[in-house]
Short mmCIF file of N, CA, C and O in Angstrom, two decimals:
data_model
loop_
_atom_site.label_atom_id
_atom_site.label_comp_id
_atom_site.label_asym_id
_atom_site.label_seq_id
_atom_site.Cartn_x
_atom_site.Cartn_y
_atom_site.Cartn_z
N MET A 1 -19.09 177.46 167.71
CA MET A 1 -19.60 176.16 168.07
C MET A 1 -19.97 176.15 169.54
O MET A 1 -19.30 176.74 170.36
N ALA A 2 -21.01 175.44 169.83
CA ALA A 2 -21.45 175.32 171.22
C ALA A 2 -20.56 174.33 171.95
O ALA A 2 -19.90 173.51 171.35
N ARG A 3 -20.58 174.45 173.26
CA ARG A 3 -19.79 173.53 174.08
C ARG A 3 -20.70 172.92 175.14
O ARG A 3 -21.53 173.59 175.73
N ALA A 4 -20.50 171.67 175.37
CA ALA A 4 -21.28 170.96 176.39
C ALA A 4 -20.58 171.12 177.74
O ALA A 4 -19.56 171.81 177.85
N ALA A 5 -21.11 170.47 178.73
CA ALA A 5 -20.53 170.57 180.08
C ALA A 5 -19.10 170.07 180.10
O ALA A 5 -18.29 170.52 180.91
N ASP A 6 -18.76 169.14 179.21
CA ASP A 6 -17.39 168.63 179.18
C ASP A 6 -16.45 169.56 178.41
O ASP A 6 -15.28 169.26 178.21
N LYS A 7 -16.97 170.71 177.96
CA LYS A 7 -16.21 171.78 177.28
C LYS A 7 -15.74 171.39 175.88
O LYS A 7 -14.96 172.10 175.27
N LYS A 8 -16.21 170.25 175.36
CA LYS A 8 -15.85 169.86 174.00
C LYS A 8 -16.82 170.56 173.04
O LYS A 8 -18.01 170.66 173.32
N PRO A 9 -16.31 171.03 171.89
CA PRO A 9 -17.20 171.72 170.96
C PRO A 9 -18.25 170.78 170.37
O PRO A 9 -17.98 169.60 170.15
N ARG A 10 -19.42 171.32 170.13
CA ARG A 10 -20.52 170.57 169.53
C ARG A 10 -20.89 171.23 168.20
O ARG A 10 -20.89 172.44 168.07
N SER A 11 -21.21 170.41 167.23
CA SER A 11 -21.59 170.93 165.93
C SER A 11 -23.01 171.49 165.97
O SER A 11 -23.79 171.19 166.87
N GLU A 12 -23.33 172.28 164.96
CA GLU A 12 -24.68 172.82 164.84
C GLU A 12 -25.70 171.68 164.72
O GLU A 12 -26.79 171.77 165.24
N LYS A 13 -25.32 170.63 164.01
CA LYS A 13 -26.24 169.52 163.80
C LYS A 13 -26.61 168.86 165.14
O LYS A 13 -27.75 168.49 165.36
N ARG A 14 -25.64 168.72 166.03
CA ARG A 14 -25.92 168.10 167.32
C ARG A 14 -26.76 169.00 168.21
O ARG A 14 -27.43 168.54 169.11
N ARG A 15 -26.71 170.32 167.95
CA ARG A 15 -27.51 171.24 168.76
C ARG A 15 -28.94 171.32 168.26
O ARG A 15 -29.81 171.81 168.96
N ALA A 16 -29.19 170.87 167.04
CA ALA A 16 -30.54 170.91 166.48
C ALA A 16 -31.36 169.78 167.08
O ALA A 16 -31.14 168.62 166.80
N THR A 17 -32.32 170.14 167.93
CA THR A 17 -33.10 169.11 168.63
C THR A 17 -34.58 169.15 168.26
O THR A 17 -35.33 168.28 168.68
N LYS A 18 -35.03 170.13 167.53
CA LYS A 18 -36.44 170.26 167.16
C LYS A 18 -36.69 169.67 165.78
O LYS A 18 -35.85 169.76 164.89
N HIS A 19 -37.85 169.07 165.61
CA HIS A 19 -38.24 168.46 164.33
C HIS A 19 -39.38 169.26 163.73
O HIS A 19 -40.27 169.72 164.44
N VAL A 20 -39.38 169.38 162.41
CA VAL A 20 -40.48 170.00 161.69
C VAL A 20 -41.02 168.96 160.74
O VAL A 20 -40.28 168.42 159.91
N GLN A 21 -42.32 168.66 160.87
CA GLN A 21 -42.94 167.66 160.01
C GLN A 21 -44.26 168.18 159.48
O GLN A 21 -44.95 168.95 160.15
N LYS A 22 -44.60 167.71 158.29
CA LYS A 22 -45.88 168.05 157.69
C LYS A 22 -46.26 166.93 156.74
O LYS A 22 -45.49 166.58 155.86
N ARG A 23 -47.42 166.36 156.92
CA ARG A 23 -47.91 165.33 155.99
C ARG A 23 -48.55 166.05 154.80
O ARG A 23 -49.31 166.98 154.98
N VAL A 24 -48.21 165.57 153.61
CA VAL A 24 -48.78 166.15 152.39
C VAL A 24 -49.19 165.03 151.44
O VAL A 24 -48.71 163.90 151.54
N THR A 25 -50.04 165.38 150.51
CA THR A 25 -50.45 164.42 149.48
C THR A 25 -49.31 164.25 148.48
O THR A 25 -48.42 165.11 148.40
N PRO A 26 -49.33 163.17 147.72
CA PRO A 26 -48.30 163.01 146.69
C PRO A 26 -48.28 164.18 145.70
O PRO A 26 -47.21 164.61 145.27
N ALA A 27 -49.44 164.71 145.37
CA ALA A 27 -49.50 165.85 144.44
C ALA A 27 -48.86 167.09 145.06
O ALA A 27 -48.12 167.83 144.39
N ALA A 28 -49.13 167.33 146.34
CA ALA A 28 -48.55 168.49 147.01
C ALA A 28 -47.03 168.34 147.12
O ALA A 28 -46.28 169.31 146.95
N TYR A 29 -46.57 167.11 147.39
CA TYR A 29 -45.12 166.89 147.48
C TYR A 29 -44.47 167.08 146.12
O TYR A 29 -43.38 167.66 146.02
N ALA A 30 -45.13 166.60 145.06
CA ALA A 30 -44.58 166.78 143.71
C ALA A 30 -44.47 168.27 143.38
O ALA A 30 -43.48 168.72 142.79
N ALA A 31 -45.48 169.05 143.78
CA ALA A 31 -45.44 170.49 143.54
C ALA A 31 -44.30 171.13 144.35
O ALA A 31 -43.61 172.03 143.85
N PHE A 32 -44.10 170.65 145.57
CA PHE A 32 -43.00 171.17 146.41
C PHE A 32 -41.65 170.84 145.78
O PHE A 32 -40.75 171.68 145.72
N GLU A 33 -41.52 169.59 145.28
CA GLU A 33 -40.27 169.20 144.60
C GLU A 33 -40.01 170.09 143.39
O GLU A 33 -38.87 170.51 143.15
N LYS A 34 -41.05 170.38 142.63
CA LYS A 34 -40.90 171.23 141.44
C LYS A 34 -40.47 172.63 141.83
O LYS A 34 -39.59 173.22 141.21
N ARG A 35 -41.09 173.19 142.89
CA ARG A 35 -40.70 174.53 143.34
C ARG A 35 -39.23 174.55 143.79
O ARG A 35 -38.50 175.49 143.51
N ALA A 36 -38.82 173.49 144.48
CA ALA A 36 -37.42 173.40 144.93
C ALA A 36 -36.48 173.36 143.73
O ALA A 36 -35.47 174.07 143.69
N SER A 37 -36.83 172.55 142.75
CA SER A 37 -35.99 172.43 141.55
C SER A 37 -35.98 173.75 140.78
O SER A 37 -34.92 174.21 140.34
N ASP A 38 -37.15 174.37 140.62
CA ASP A 38 -37.24 175.65 139.90
C ASP A 38 -36.45 176.75 140.60
O ASP A 38 -35.93 177.67 139.96
N ALA A 39 -36.36 176.66 141.93
CA ALA A 39 -35.62 177.65 142.70
C ALA A 39 -34.12 177.40 142.66
O ALA A 39 -33.34 178.19 143.17
N GLY A 40 -33.72 176.25 142.07
CA GLY A 40 -32.29 175.99 141.91
C GLY A 40 -31.69 175.09 142.96
O GLY A 40 -30.47 174.99 143.05
N TYR A 41 -32.52 174.44 143.76
CA TYR A 41 -31.98 173.56 144.80
C TYR A 41 -31.87 172.13 144.29
O TYR A 41 -32.64 171.70 143.45
N ASP A 42 -30.88 171.41 144.82
CA ASP A 42 -30.64 170.04 144.40
C ASP A 42 -31.67 169.08 144.97
O ASP A 42 -31.92 168.02 144.40
N SER A 43 -32.26 169.42 146.10
CA SER A 43 -33.24 168.53 146.71
C SER A 43 -34.29 169.35 147.46
O SER A 43 -34.03 170.49 147.86
N PRO A 44 -35.47 168.77 147.68
CA PRO A 44 -36.48 169.46 148.48
C PRO A 44 -35.98 169.76 149.90
O PRO A 44 -36.33 170.79 150.48
N ASN A 45 -35.13 168.89 150.43
CA ASN A 45 -34.60 169.11 151.77
C ASN A 45 -33.73 170.37 151.82
O ASN A 45 -33.80 171.15 152.78
N ASP A 46 -32.90 170.57 150.80
CA ASP A 46 -32.09 171.79 150.74
C ASP A 46 -32.98 173.04 150.69
O ASP A 46 -32.70 174.05 151.32
N TYR A 47 -34.06 172.94 149.91
CA TYR A 47 -35.01 174.04 149.78
C TYR A 47 -35.67 174.33 151.12
O TYR A 47 -35.77 175.49 151.55
N LEU A 48 -36.10 173.29 151.81
CA LEU A 48 -36.74 173.46 153.11
C LEU A 48 -35.76 174.05 154.13
O LEU A 48 -36.11 174.95 154.89
N ASN A 49 -34.52 173.56 154.13
CA ASN A 49 -33.51 174.11 155.04
C ASN A 49 -33.29 175.59 154.79
O ASN A 49 -33.20 176.39 155.73
N ALA A 50 -33.18 175.97 153.53
CA ALA A 50 -32.97 177.38 153.20
C ALA A 50 -34.16 178.21 153.64
O ALA A 50 -34.01 179.32 154.16
N PHE A 51 -35.36 177.69 153.46
CA PHE A 51 -36.56 178.41 153.87
C PHE A 51 -36.59 178.61 155.38
O PHE A 51 -36.83 179.71 155.87
N ILE A 52 -36.30 177.56 156.12
CA ILE A 52 -36.32 177.64 157.58
C ILE A 52 -35.27 178.63 158.08
O ILE A 52 -35.52 179.39 159.01
N LEU A 53 -34.10 178.61 157.45
CA LEU A 53 -33.02 179.49 157.89
C LEU A 53 -33.14 180.91 157.31
O LEU A 53 -32.31 181.76 157.58
N GLY A 54 -34.18 181.15 156.49
CA GLY A 54 -34.38 182.47 155.92
C GLY A 54 -33.45 182.77 154.76
O GLY A 54 -33.18 183.90 154.45
N GLU A 55 -32.96 181.72 154.12
CA GLU A 55 -32.00 181.90 153.03
C GLU A 55 -32.59 181.39 151.71
O GLU A 55 -31.87 180.96 150.83
N GLU A 56 -33.91 181.46 151.57
CA GLU A 56 -34.53 180.86 150.40
C GLU A 56 -34.13 181.54 149.10
O GLU A 56 -34.27 180.98 148.02
N LEU A 57 -33.61 182.76 149.16
CA LEU A 57 -33.22 183.45 147.94
C LEU A 57 -31.84 183.03 147.46
O LEU A 57 -31.46 183.30 146.33
N ILE A 58 -31.07 182.38 148.31
CA ILE A 58 -29.75 181.91 147.91
C ILE A 58 -29.95 180.59 147.18
O ILE A 58 -30.49 179.65 147.73
N ARG A 59 -29.51 180.54 145.96
CA ARG A 59 -29.74 179.35 145.16
C ARG A 59 -28.41 178.64 144.93
O ARG A 59 -27.48 179.20 144.37
N ARG A 60 -28.38 177.40 145.35
CA ARG A 60 -27.15 176.62 145.26
C ARG A 60 -26.70 176.46 143.81
O ARG A 60 -25.54 176.65 143.49
N ARG A 61 -27.64 176.12 142.93
CA ARG A 61 -27.26 175.93 141.53
C ARG A 61 -26.75 177.22 140.91
O ARG A 61 -25.79 177.21 140.14
N ALA A 62 -27.40 178.31 141.22
CA ALA A 62 -26.96 179.60 140.68
C ALA A 62 -25.54 179.90 141.13
O ALA A 62 -24.72 180.39 140.35
N ARG A 63 -25.23 179.60 142.37
CA ARG A 63 -23.87 179.81 142.87
C ARG A 63 -22.87 178.92 142.13
O ARG A 63 -21.80 179.36 141.75
N GLN A 64 -23.25 177.67 141.93
CA GLN A 64 -22.36 176.74 141.21
C GLN A 64 -22.14 177.22 139.79
O GLN A 64 -21.03 177.13 139.26
N GLU A 65 -23.20 177.75 139.17
CA GLU A 65 -23.06 178.27 137.80
C GLU A 65 -22.14 179.49 137.78
O GLU A 65 -21.33 179.65 136.87
N ARG A 66 -22.25 180.34 138.79
CA ARG A 66 -21.37 181.52 138.86
C ARG A 66 -19.92 181.10 139.04
O ARG A 66 -19.01 181.72 138.49
N ILE A 67 -19.70 180.03 139.79
CA ILE A 67 -18.33 179.52 139.97
C ILE A 67 -17.79 179.02 138.64
O ILE A 67 -16.62 179.25 138.29
N LYS A 68 -18.64 178.34 137.85
CA LYS A 68 -18.22 177.88 136.53
C LYS A 68 -17.92 179.06 135.61
O LYS A 68 -16.96 179.03 134.84
N ILE A 69 -18.75 180.10 135.69
CA ILE A 69 -18.51 181.30 134.88
C ILE A 69 -17.18 181.93 135.27
O ILE A 69 -16.39 182.34 134.41
N LEU A 70 -16.92 182.00 136.56
CA LEU A 70 -15.65 182.56 137.04
C LEU A 70 -14.47 181.75 136.52
O LEU A 70 -13.46 182.33 136.09
N ALA A 71 -14.60 180.44 136.49
CA ALA A 71 -13.53 179.59 135.97
C ALA A 71 -13.31 179.86 134.48
O ALA A 71 -12.17 179.96 134.02
N GLU A 72 -14.40 179.98 133.74
CA GLU A 72 -14.29 180.25 132.31
C GLU A 72 -13.66 181.63 132.07
O GLU A 72 -12.82 181.78 131.19
N LEU A 73 -14.06 182.61 132.86
CA LEU A 73 -13.46 183.93 132.73
C LEU A 73 -11.96 183.88 133.03
O LEU A 73 -11.17 184.59 132.42
N GLY A 74 -11.58 183.05 133.98
CA GLY A 74 -10.16 182.88 134.29
C GLY A 74 -9.40 182.33 133.10
O GLY A 74 -8.28 182.78 132.78
N LYS A 75 -10.00 181.37 132.40
CA LYS A 75 -9.36 180.80 131.21
C LYS A 75 -9.24 181.85 130.11
O LYS A 75 -8.22 181.94 129.42
N GLN A 76 -10.30 182.65 129.95
CA GLN A 76 -10.26 183.70 128.93
C GLN A 76 -9.21 184.75 129.28
O GLN A 76 -8.54 185.27 128.40
N GLY A 77 -9.08 185.05 130.56
CA GLY A 77 -8.05 186.00 130.99
C GLY A 77 -6.66 185.48 130.68
O GLY A 77 -5.77 186.24 130.27
N SER A 78 -6.48 184.18 130.84
CA SER A 78 -5.20 183.57 130.50
C SER A 78 -4.92 183.72 129.00
O SER A 78 -3.79 184.04 128.60
N ASN A 79 -5.94 183.53 128.19
CA ASN A 79 -5.78 183.71 126.75
C ASN A 79 -5.42 185.15 126.40
O ASN A 79 -4.55 185.40 125.56
N LEU A 80 -6.07 186.10 127.07
CA LEU A 80 -5.74 187.51 126.83
C LEU A 80 -4.29 187.81 127.21
O LEU A 80 -3.59 188.55 126.52
N ASN A 81 -3.84 187.22 128.30
CA ASN A 81 -2.45 187.42 128.72
C ASN A 81 -1.47 186.83 127.72
O ASN A 81 -0.41 187.40 127.46
N GLN A 82 -1.82 185.69 127.14
CA GLN A 82 -0.95 185.08 126.12
C GLN A 82 -0.87 185.98 124.88
O GLN A 82 0.21 186.13 124.29
N ILE A 83 -2.00 186.58 124.51
CA ILE A 83 -2.00 187.52 123.37
C ILE A 83 -1.12 188.73 123.69
O ILE A 83 -0.30 189.15 122.87
N ALA A 84 -1.28 189.27 124.89
CA ALA A 84 -0.48 190.43 125.29
C ALA A 84 1.01 190.09 125.32
O ALA A 84 1.85 190.89 124.88
N ARG A 85 1.34 188.92 125.80
CA ARG A 85 2.74 188.49 125.85
C ARG A 85 3.32 188.41 124.42
O ARG A 85 4.43 188.85 124.16
N ALA A 86 2.54 187.84 123.50
CA ALA A 86 3.00 187.73 122.11
C ALA A 86 3.18 189.11 121.50
O ALA A 86 4.14 189.36 120.75
N LEU A 87 2.29 190.03 121.82
CA LEU A 87 2.41 191.40 121.32
C LEU A 87 3.67 192.08 121.86
O LEU A 87 4.41 192.74 121.13
N ASN A 88 3.89 191.91 123.15
CA ASN A 88 5.05 192.55 123.78
C ASN A 88 6.38 191.99 123.29
O ASN A 88 7.38 192.68 123.26
N LYS A 89 6.38 190.71 122.90
CA LYS A 89 7.61 190.10 122.39
C LYS A 89 7.82 190.37 120.91
O LYS A 89 8.84 189.98 120.35
N GLY A 90 6.84 191.02 120.28
CA GLY A 90 6.96 191.31 118.86
C GLY A 90 6.68 190.11 117.98
O GLY A 90 7.10 190.07 116.83
N GLN A 91 5.97 189.12 118.49
CA GLN A 91 5.68 187.91 117.73
C GLN A 91 4.51 188.09 116.77
O GLN A 91 4.25 187.24 115.95
N VAL A 92 3.79 189.19 116.90
CA VAL A 92 2.67 189.47 116.00
C VAL A 92 3.16 190.47 114.96
O VAL A 92 3.64 191.55 115.29
N SER A 93 3.07 190.08 113.69
CA SER A 93 3.64 190.92 112.63
C SER A 93 2.74 192.08 112.25
O SER A 93 3.23 193.15 111.90
N ARG A 94 1.43 191.91 112.30
CA ARG A 94 0.52 192.97 111.89
C ARG A 94 -0.62 193.11 112.89
O ARG A 94 -1.27 192.13 113.24
N LEU A 95 -0.85 194.33 113.30
CA LEU A 95 -1.95 194.60 114.22
C LEU A 95 -2.47 196.00 113.93
O LEU A 95 -1.73 196.97 114.01
N THR A 96 -3.74 196.10 113.58
CA THR A 96 -4.32 197.41 113.28
C THR A 96 -4.73 198.09 114.57
O THR A 96 -4.82 197.47 115.63
N ARG A 97 -5.02 199.37 114.46
CA ARG A 97 -5.51 200.12 115.63
C ARG A 97 -6.84 199.56 116.11
O ARG A 97 -7.09 199.50 117.31
N ASP A 98 -7.67 199.12 115.17
CA ASP A 98 -8.95 198.51 115.56
C ASP A 98 -8.73 197.22 116.34
O ASP A 98 -9.45 196.94 117.30
N ASP A 99 -7.74 196.43 115.91
CA ASP A 99 -7.42 195.19 116.63
C ASP A 99 -6.99 195.51 118.06
O ASP A 99 -7.43 194.85 119.01
N LEU A 100 -6.12 196.49 118.18
CA LEU A 100 -5.64 196.87 119.51
C LEU A 100 -6.77 197.40 120.38
O LEU A 100 -6.88 197.05 121.56
N ARG A 101 -7.65 198.22 119.80
CA ARG A 101 -8.79 198.77 120.52
C ARG A 101 -9.72 197.63 120.98
O ARG A 101 -10.22 197.64 122.11
N THR A 102 -9.93 196.66 120.10
CA THR A 102 -10.77 195.51 120.44
C THR A 102 -10.17 194.73 121.61
O THR A 102 -10.89 194.33 122.54
N LEU A 103 -8.87 194.52 121.58
CA LEU A 103 -8.20 193.82 122.69
C LEU A 103 -8.33 194.60 124.00
O LEU A 103 -8.59 194.02 125.06
N GLU A 104 -8.14 195.91 123.93
CA GLU A 104 -8.26 196.74 125.14
C GLU A 104 -9.69 196.70 125.68
O GLU A 104 -9.90 196.58 126.89
N ASP A 105 -10.68 196.81 124.79
CA ASP A 105 -12.08 196.76 125.21
C ASP A 105 -12.41 195.40 125.83
O ASP A 105 -13.09 195.31 126.85
N THR A 106 -11.91 194.34 125.20
CA THR A 106 -12.15 192.99 125.70
C THR A 106 -11.54 192.82 127.08
O THR A 106 -12.16 192.24 127.98
N ALA A 107 -10.35 193.32 127.27
CA ALA A 107 -9.69 193.23 128.58
C ALA A 107 -10.48 193.99 129.64
O ALA A 107 -10.65 193.51 130.77
N ALA A 108 -11.00 195.17 129.29
CA ALA A 108 -11.77 195.96 130.24
C ALA A 108 -13.08 195.25 130.61
O ALA A 108 -13.48 195.20 131.78
N ILE A 109 -13.76 194.70 129.60
CA ILE A 109 -15.01 193.96 129.85
C ILE A 109 -14.72 192.74 130.71
O ILE A 109 -15.46 192.44 131.65
N HIS A 110 -13.64 192.05 130.40
CA HIS A 110 -13.26 190.86 131.17
C HIS A 110 -13.03 191.22 132.63
O HIS A 110 -13.52 190.53 133.54
N LYS A 111 -12.32 192.30 132.87
CA LYS A 111 -12.03 192.72 134.24
C LYS A 111 -13.33 193.05 134.99
O LYS A 111 -13.51 192.66 136.14
N ALA A 112 -14.26 193.75 134.31
CA ALA A 112 -15.53 194.11 134.94
C ALA A 112 -16.37 192.87 135.24
O ALA A 112 -16.98 192.77 136.32
N LEU A 113 -16.40 191.93 134.32
CA LEU A 113 -17.15 190.70 134.54
C LEU A 113 -16.58 189.89 135.70
O LEU A 113 -17.32 189.35 136.53
N MET A 114 -15.26 189.79 135.75
CA MET A 114 -14.62 189.06 136.86
C MET A 114 -15.01 189.68 138.20
O MET A 114 -15.36 188.98 139.14
N ALA A 115 -14.95 191.01 138.27
CA ALA A 115 -15.29 191.69 139.52
C ALA A 115 -16.76 191.46 139.89
O ALA A 115 -17.07 191.20 141.06
N ALA A 116 -17.64 191.52 138.91
CA ALA A 116 -19.06 191.33 139.18
C ALA A 116 -19.37 189.92 139.66
O ALA A 116 -20.11 189.72 140.62
N VAL A 117 -18.77 188.93 139.01
CA VAL A 117 -19.02 187.54 139.41
C VAL A 117 -18.43 187.28 140.79
O VAL A 117 -19.06 186.65 141.64
N GLN A 118 -17.23 187.78 141.05
CA GLN A 118 -16.62 187.60 142.36
C GLN A 118 -17.47 188.26 143.45
O GLN A 118 -17.65 187.70 144.53
N ALA A 119 -17.98 189.44 143.17
CA ALA A 119 -18.82 190.14 144.16
C ALA A 119 -20.11 189.38 144.43
O ALA A 119 -20.58 189.32 145.56
N SER A 120 -20.67 188.74 143.39
CA SER A 120 -21.91 187.99 143.58
C SER A 120 -21.70 186.72 144.40
O SER A 120 -22.64 186.19 144.96
N LEU A 121 -20.47 186.26 144.48
CA LEU A 121 -20.16 185.06 145.27
C LEU A 121 -19.85 185.39 146.72
O LEU A 121 -19.78 184.49 147.55
N SER A 122 -19.66 186.63 147.02
CA SER A 122 -19.32 187.03 148.40
C SER A 122 -20.54 187.05 149.29
O SER A 122 -21.61 187.29 148.93
#
């Protein structure tokens, strides 16, 4: 954070002193809104900010969707752990080798997906 002469920290917003303006027709603005929405931004202003800062490839909605996917994977992981706990306690009376192989494969896929989604959020 920047500091003024009084040595108090200043936010980035207070340091932003330049304005960017452009007059456009209603049709051009509608096209801009559509591009912003198609790119995954909640508003044209978010899209413009990302463009100015060179972050136009980062999509807010895509990130939010990845967070939801990560949450769902967490729930599925919990379910896998409950199955494993039941197996370890001997609460499952019958389990074929194919069932066990399927559970192991599912756990491996789950682990890989979790890692991939977490890496994409970094």
